[in-house]
Amino acid sequence: MSSSTQNTPAPLPPFFEEDKPIDLRRYLALGLRYWYLFLLIPALAFAWAWLYLRYTPKTYEVHSTVLIKGYEQGSSSDLTEEVAFSDLGSGLLSGSINLENEMQILRSRTLMRGVVDSLKLYVQYFAEGRIAGSELYNNSPVVLDSFRLADGKKSAKFRLHILDGEQYTLHPYSGEEDEVKPQKGHFDRFFSWKGHTFLFHRRTGEKIPNFKEIIITISEPDKIAQQYAGKLGVSRREYSFVLDLSMKDYVPEKAVDILNKLYTVYDLATKADKNQVSRNTLKFIDERLRILTGDLAGVEGQIVSFKEKHDISIEAETNVSMLLNELQEYDKKIAELGLQRSLMDRMKELLESNSSREEILPAAFDFEDQGLNALIGQYNERVLQRNRLLQGSTPDNPAVQAVELELQKLHRALLDNLALAREQLEARIRQVEGKAAQLLSKTRSIPRVERDLLQIQRQQSIKENLFLYLLQKREETALTLAVTSSDFRIVDPPARFQAKIVKPKAQVVRALALMLGIGLPILFIFLVELFNTKIQSEEDVTSRTAAPLLGKVAQSRKKAFLVVRKGSRSAVAEMFRLLRTNLNFLLPEGSRQVLLVTSSASGEGKTFITANLGMSLALSGKRTLLVGMDLRKPRLSKNLGQAAPKGLTHYL
């Protein structure tokens, strides 16, 4: 409502002021108005939290700590079996540990597949509850000893109903009616059902629950291995060779068994990789021993035939033995150098073949070139490392590509060093053979028969020494296989009592329920206030604008248009009289006072206010003129019962 006069009015304060601070009392009053929401919604939120914590399967996490045995170059702190027997060739098998690679191997699906197969994790047993089921791990009353799925099937899920201690029936898990009438099966006997073949075993005991119906699922081992590999957590403790392993599962006992079995599978895989060098070395030695055995038997036969033919005397044989002893040292050295030359040729063949970077080089012999020995050890170590990485990743893995690049460099370096070392070995052989030839020249002074016997016995001595040398290396390599130790030690084994619930977290769920219980009512009240566009109290005007409030008029229950009449004492009439009084104080003094009653839309009460306010002014003794200025839908004259043929537009 606004007012104007012909006299110059005093300036009024602006209608709108700057934003005022939040009225906490107003929002407190709104909160008291909706008090029931602060009881109902928190109760529902905590009820949801209780149901969620009660029926959501709990995920447990089990931790364990292992020490990966590694050492720095030049360190002697790690006195393992390999170090103790390094003089027998096993030292070639030890090396520094790349801890990041070992972490990737522990996470590999291939390693976890061995765990799944060992524990038969691809077969799961469940007891169905009213809302959620629970897994029966190691305490199922029925165990699937063996099975063969139907052709084309990789998984199966069904219900087993126990009839008694000897019989059972199988039903589809989906609950649909089976096309075939359920057949009774006997425990510990093979049973065919829908193309599958099963062998079930009945278990009883104090810790075995007495469930009559069991849900059994058979899954693909590779998928199960991939799932558990994803649940396995492996992290490294800073500045150490200690790894923290964790496993998450709904059954803590299963998580403990998985970690323990993972250590066993990892240990066997590590030993198998380390023993590849020894196995390849044994293969090379056995090939040489087979050849030498035939040659040695032939030479011994020649000696026996020669002595029988020429009837060699003891004195002649003594002279031959004296010369033979002198030649043995040279022949032994020549045999060892010749064996190393054969080994170099074998390594060159392996390196030049198409699968060179997949073969393990024999490493039981120490060459005179120490640089070549070091390169062979590094090469074998990188081959084993690359093969282990490929168990859990693809050839495109950056770690595999980095090892492959090192192998290429070592491959070229080995070929170059082998060529150079073989030239040096040939020179060494020629030198020793020259000294042996000088000694042989002295045999010209002895009789021809004794000289021929010396030549034959010399051949026997060479082959015997080489045969004994290979036997010694064979035993050393076999001993290396026997003393192969683990590359890790369990510091803290996984334990059931250390299992922690990681999901759902009760404290987080309860805190969330508390936040929802308090926040949702507050949000509701805020939204109600935000979208409220109606003026419901004086504060709605005074709190948002600086316009003066002259009064308020209640809604009249009477259908009469004029509620202000002479002698009227109704509440609405008294409100109009109060409005008239406030106007007298607000309007400036003058003989002509003009009031304009307007609003933004029709039906808001302009005509009602104008007529009754005018009547109130008229009853106070003032001459009052009402002008209806609604040019589109004039209603003032009609409501007063004084309709005129002409309106304001005619006058203007």
mmCIF file of C-alpha atoms in Angstrom, residues 125-128 136 140-143 157-173 178 181-187 191 193 198 200-203 209-217:
data_model
loop_
_atom_site.group_PDB
_atom_site.id
_atom_site.type_symbol
_atom_site.label_atom_id
_atom_site.label_comp_id
_atom_site.label_asym_id
_atom_site.label_seq_id
_atom_site.Cartn_x
_atom_site.Cartn_y
_atom_site.Cartn_z
ATOM 1 C CA TYR A 125 29.030 -73.611 0.501
ATOM 2 C CA PHE A 126 26.300 -71.311 1.865
ATOM 3 C CA ALA A 127 23.559 -71.569 4.435
ATOM 4 C CA GLU A 128 20.587 -69.453 3.376
ATOM 5 C CA LEU A 136 30.219 -72.265 5.474
ATOM 6 C CA SER A 140 29.930 -77.414 5.888
ATOM 7 C CA PRO A 141 28.001 -80.621 6.620
ATOM 8 C CA VAL A 142 28.543 -81.598 2.973
ATOM 9 C CA VAL A 143 31.807 -81.542 1.019
ATOM 10 C CA LYS A 157 24.925 -73.306 -8.621
ATOM 11 C CA PHE A 158 22.373 -75.566 -6.959
ATOM 12 C CA ARG A 159 20.711 -76.530 -3.696
ATOM 13 C CA LEU A 160 21.475 -79.747 -1.854
ATOM 14 C CA HIS A 161 18.846 -81.038 0.543
ATOM 15 C CA ILE A 162 20.088 -83.563 3.096
ATOM 16 C CA LEU A 163 17.569 -86.332 3.648
ATOM 17 C CA ASP A 164 19.543 -88.369 6.166
ATOM 18 C CA GLY A 165 23.069 -89.496 6.824
ATOM 19 C CA GLU A 166 23.248 -91.407 3.539
ATOM 20 C CA GLN A 167 20.993 -89.691 0.985
ATOM 21 C CA TYR A 168 20.369 -86.265 -0.491
ATOM 22 C CA THR A 169 18.557 -84.557 -3.381
ATOM 23 C CA LEU A 170 19.697 -81.751 -5.697
ATOM 24 C CA HIS A 171 17.506 -78.848 -6.822
ATOM 25 C CA PRO A 172 18.064 -75.821 -9.090
ATOM 26 C CA TYR A 173 19.045 -72.705 -7.181
ATOM 27 C CA ASP A 178 12.758 -78.804 -12.218
ATOM 28 C CA LYS A 181 11.852 -85.250 -10.859
ATOM 29 C CA PRO A 182 14.462 -84.873 -8.098
ATOM 30 C CA GLN A 183 16.572 -87.982 -7.779
ATOM 31 C CA LYS A 184 18.075 -89.256 -4.601
ATOM 32 C CA GLY A 185 21.832 -89.454 -4.412
ATOM 33 C CA HIS A 186 24.032 -91.312 -1.950
ATOM 34 C CA PHE A 187 26.987 -89.802 -0.170
ATOM 35 C CA PHE A 191 25.907 -88.992 -8.836
ATOM 36 C CA TRP A 193 22.511 -84.675 -12.432
ATOM 37 C CA PHE A 198 29.350 -85.117 -8.386
ATOM 38 C CA PHE A 200 29.616 -85.658 -2.099
ATOM 39 C CA HIS A 201 30.885 -86.561 1.346
ATOM 40 C CA ARG A 202 28.875 -86.184 4.568
ATOM 41 C CA ARG A 203 30.568 -84.570 7.561
ATOM 42 C CA PRO A 209 26.172 -77.125 11.998
ATOM 43 C CA ASN A 210 23.092 -79.235 11.410
ATOM 44 C CA PHE A 211 21.781 -77.551 8.245
ATOM 45 C CA LYS A 212 19.433 -79.539 6.069
ATOM 46 C CA GLU A 213 19.751 -77.389 2.937
ATOM 47 C CA ILE A 214 23.055 -76.164 1.526
ATOM 48 C CA ILE A 215 23.659 -73.868 -1.453
ATOM 49 C CA ILE A 216 26.738 -74.933 -3.418
ATOM 50 C CA THR A 217 28.435 -72.795 -6.075
#
